[in-house]
mmCIF file of C-alpha atoms in Angstrom:
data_model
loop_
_atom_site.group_PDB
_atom_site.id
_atom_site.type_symbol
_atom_site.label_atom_id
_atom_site.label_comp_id
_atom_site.label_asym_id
_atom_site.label_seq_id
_atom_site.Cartn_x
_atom_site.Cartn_y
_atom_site.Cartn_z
ATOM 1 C CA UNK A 1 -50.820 -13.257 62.540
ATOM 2 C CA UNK A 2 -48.933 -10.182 62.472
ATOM 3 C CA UNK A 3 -49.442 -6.361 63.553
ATOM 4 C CA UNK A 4 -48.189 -3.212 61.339
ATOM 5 C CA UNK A 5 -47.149 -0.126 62.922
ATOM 6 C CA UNK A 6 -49.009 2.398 61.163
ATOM 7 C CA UNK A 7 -50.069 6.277 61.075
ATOM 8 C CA UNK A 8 -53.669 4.846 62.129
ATOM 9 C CA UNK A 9 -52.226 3.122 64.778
ATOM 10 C CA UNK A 10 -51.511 -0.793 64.690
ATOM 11 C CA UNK A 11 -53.123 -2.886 62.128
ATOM 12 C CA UNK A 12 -53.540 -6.701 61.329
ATOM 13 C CA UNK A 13 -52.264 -7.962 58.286
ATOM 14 C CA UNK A 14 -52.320 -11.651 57.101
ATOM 15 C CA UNK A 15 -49.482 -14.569 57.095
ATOM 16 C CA UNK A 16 -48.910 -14.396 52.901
ATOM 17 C CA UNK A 17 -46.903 -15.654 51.393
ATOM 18 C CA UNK A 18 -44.438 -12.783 51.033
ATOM 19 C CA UNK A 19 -44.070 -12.790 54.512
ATOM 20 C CA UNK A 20 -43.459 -16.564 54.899
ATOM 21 C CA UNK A 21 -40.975 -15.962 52.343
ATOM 22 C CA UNK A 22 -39.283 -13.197 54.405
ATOM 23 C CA UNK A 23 -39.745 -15.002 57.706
ATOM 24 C CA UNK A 24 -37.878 -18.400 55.835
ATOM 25 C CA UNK A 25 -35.173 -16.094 54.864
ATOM 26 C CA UNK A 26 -34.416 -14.804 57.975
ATOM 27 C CA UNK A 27 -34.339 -18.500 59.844
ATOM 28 C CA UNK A 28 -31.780 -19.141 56.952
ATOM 29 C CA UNK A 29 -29.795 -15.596 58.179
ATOM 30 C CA UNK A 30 -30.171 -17.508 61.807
ATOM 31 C CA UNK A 31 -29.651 -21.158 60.832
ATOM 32 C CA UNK A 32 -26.461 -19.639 59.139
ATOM 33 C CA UNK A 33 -25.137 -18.191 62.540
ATOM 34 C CA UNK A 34 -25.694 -21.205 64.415
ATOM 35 C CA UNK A 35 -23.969 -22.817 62.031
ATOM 36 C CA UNK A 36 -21.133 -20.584 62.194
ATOM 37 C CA UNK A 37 -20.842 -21.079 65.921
ATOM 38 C CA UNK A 38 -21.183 -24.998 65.975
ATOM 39 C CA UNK A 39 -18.490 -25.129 63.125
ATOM 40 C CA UNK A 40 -16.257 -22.807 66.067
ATOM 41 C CA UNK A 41 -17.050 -24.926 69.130
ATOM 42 C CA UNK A 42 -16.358 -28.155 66.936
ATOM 43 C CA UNK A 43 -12.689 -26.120 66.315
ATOM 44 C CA UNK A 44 -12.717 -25.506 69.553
ATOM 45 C CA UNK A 45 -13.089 -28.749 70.926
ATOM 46 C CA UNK A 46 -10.764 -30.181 68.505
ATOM 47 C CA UNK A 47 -8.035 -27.660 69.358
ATOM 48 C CA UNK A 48 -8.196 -28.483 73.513
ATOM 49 C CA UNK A 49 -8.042 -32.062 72.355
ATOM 50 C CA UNK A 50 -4.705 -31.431 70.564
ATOM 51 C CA UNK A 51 -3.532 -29.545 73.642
ATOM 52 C CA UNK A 52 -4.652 -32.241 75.572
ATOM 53 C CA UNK A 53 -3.385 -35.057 74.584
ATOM 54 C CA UNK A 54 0.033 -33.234 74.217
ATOM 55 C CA UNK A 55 -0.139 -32.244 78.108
ATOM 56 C CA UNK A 56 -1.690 -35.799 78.517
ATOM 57 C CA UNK A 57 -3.921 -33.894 81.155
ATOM 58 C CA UNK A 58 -7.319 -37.106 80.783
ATOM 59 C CA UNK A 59 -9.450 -34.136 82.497
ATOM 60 C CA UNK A 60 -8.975 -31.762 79.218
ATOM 61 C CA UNK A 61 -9.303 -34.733 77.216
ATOM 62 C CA UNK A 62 -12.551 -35.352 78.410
ATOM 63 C CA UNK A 63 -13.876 -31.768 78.251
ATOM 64 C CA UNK A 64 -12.737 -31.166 74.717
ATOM 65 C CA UNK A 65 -14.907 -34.604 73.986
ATOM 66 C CA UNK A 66 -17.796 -33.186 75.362
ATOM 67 C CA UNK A 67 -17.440 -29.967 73.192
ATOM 68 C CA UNK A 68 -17.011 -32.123 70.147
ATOM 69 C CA UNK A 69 -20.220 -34.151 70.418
ATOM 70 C CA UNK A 70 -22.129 -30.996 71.376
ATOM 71 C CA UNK A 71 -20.607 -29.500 68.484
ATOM 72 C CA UNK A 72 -21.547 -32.596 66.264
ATOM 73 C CA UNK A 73 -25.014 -32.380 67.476
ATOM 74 C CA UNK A 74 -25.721 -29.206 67.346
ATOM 75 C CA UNK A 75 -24.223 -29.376 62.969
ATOM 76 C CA UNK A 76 -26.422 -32.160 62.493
ATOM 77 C CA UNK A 77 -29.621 -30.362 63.784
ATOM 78 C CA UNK A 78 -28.490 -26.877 62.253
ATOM 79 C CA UNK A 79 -27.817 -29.247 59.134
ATOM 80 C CA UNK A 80 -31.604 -30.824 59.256
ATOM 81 C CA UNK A 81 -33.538 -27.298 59.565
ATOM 82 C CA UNK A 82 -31.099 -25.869 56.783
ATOM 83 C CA UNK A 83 -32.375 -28.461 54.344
ATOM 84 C CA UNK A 84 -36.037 -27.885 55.536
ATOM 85 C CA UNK A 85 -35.687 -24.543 55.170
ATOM 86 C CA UNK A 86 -34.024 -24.509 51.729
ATOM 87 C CA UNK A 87 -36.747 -26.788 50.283
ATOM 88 C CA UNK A 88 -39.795 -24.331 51.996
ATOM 89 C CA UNK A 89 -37.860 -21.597 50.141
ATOM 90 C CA UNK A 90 -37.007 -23.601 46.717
ATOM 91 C CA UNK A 91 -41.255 -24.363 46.886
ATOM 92 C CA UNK A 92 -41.700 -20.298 46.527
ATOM 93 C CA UNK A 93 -39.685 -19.807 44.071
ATOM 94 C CA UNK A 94 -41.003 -22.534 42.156
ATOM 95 C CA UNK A 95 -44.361 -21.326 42.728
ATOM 96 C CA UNK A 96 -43.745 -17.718 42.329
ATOM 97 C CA UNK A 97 -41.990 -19.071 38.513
ATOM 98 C CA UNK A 98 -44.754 -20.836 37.514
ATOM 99 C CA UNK A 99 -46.737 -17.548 38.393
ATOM 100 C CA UNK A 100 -45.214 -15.295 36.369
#
């Protein structure tokens, strides 16, 4: 259910499939982000750990663990929706082919 801003004042207008098309696009925008910034704390981690074991400081060692697996985590879930979300989208334009 959405609203519309318009001159008559705000008015419903259905879930079609246009806008399920535009909502899946922009959770792909966001998936694509959170991607981004798993991919940077899975760097992240990886470059403490480096540092880490070079200063053979165990504390820094575990911390840059920690930041890996929640790095790892967080790819494979941002990985899951991303395919989810490509197939919902490949299933439009499938359908909108076979439309036209």
């Amino acid at each position: 259910m959405r609203l519309r801003a318009t001159s008559a004042g705000l008015k419903f207008f259905a879930d079609g499939k246009p806008h399920q098309e535009s909502d899946l696009r922009e959770k792909q925008k966001t998936l694509q982000v959170e991607l981004n910034n798993a991919t940077r704390l899975l760097e992240e981690g990886n470059q403490r750990l480096q540092a880490a074991i070079n200063a053979k400081t165990f504390y820094d060692i575990e911390t840059a663990g920690i930041l890996i697996e929640s790095g790892k985590k967080k790819l494979m879930t941002v990985n899951t929706e991303m395919i989810q979300n490509n197939g919902a989208l490949n299933q439009f334009t499938k359908e909108n082919e076979e439309i036209n």
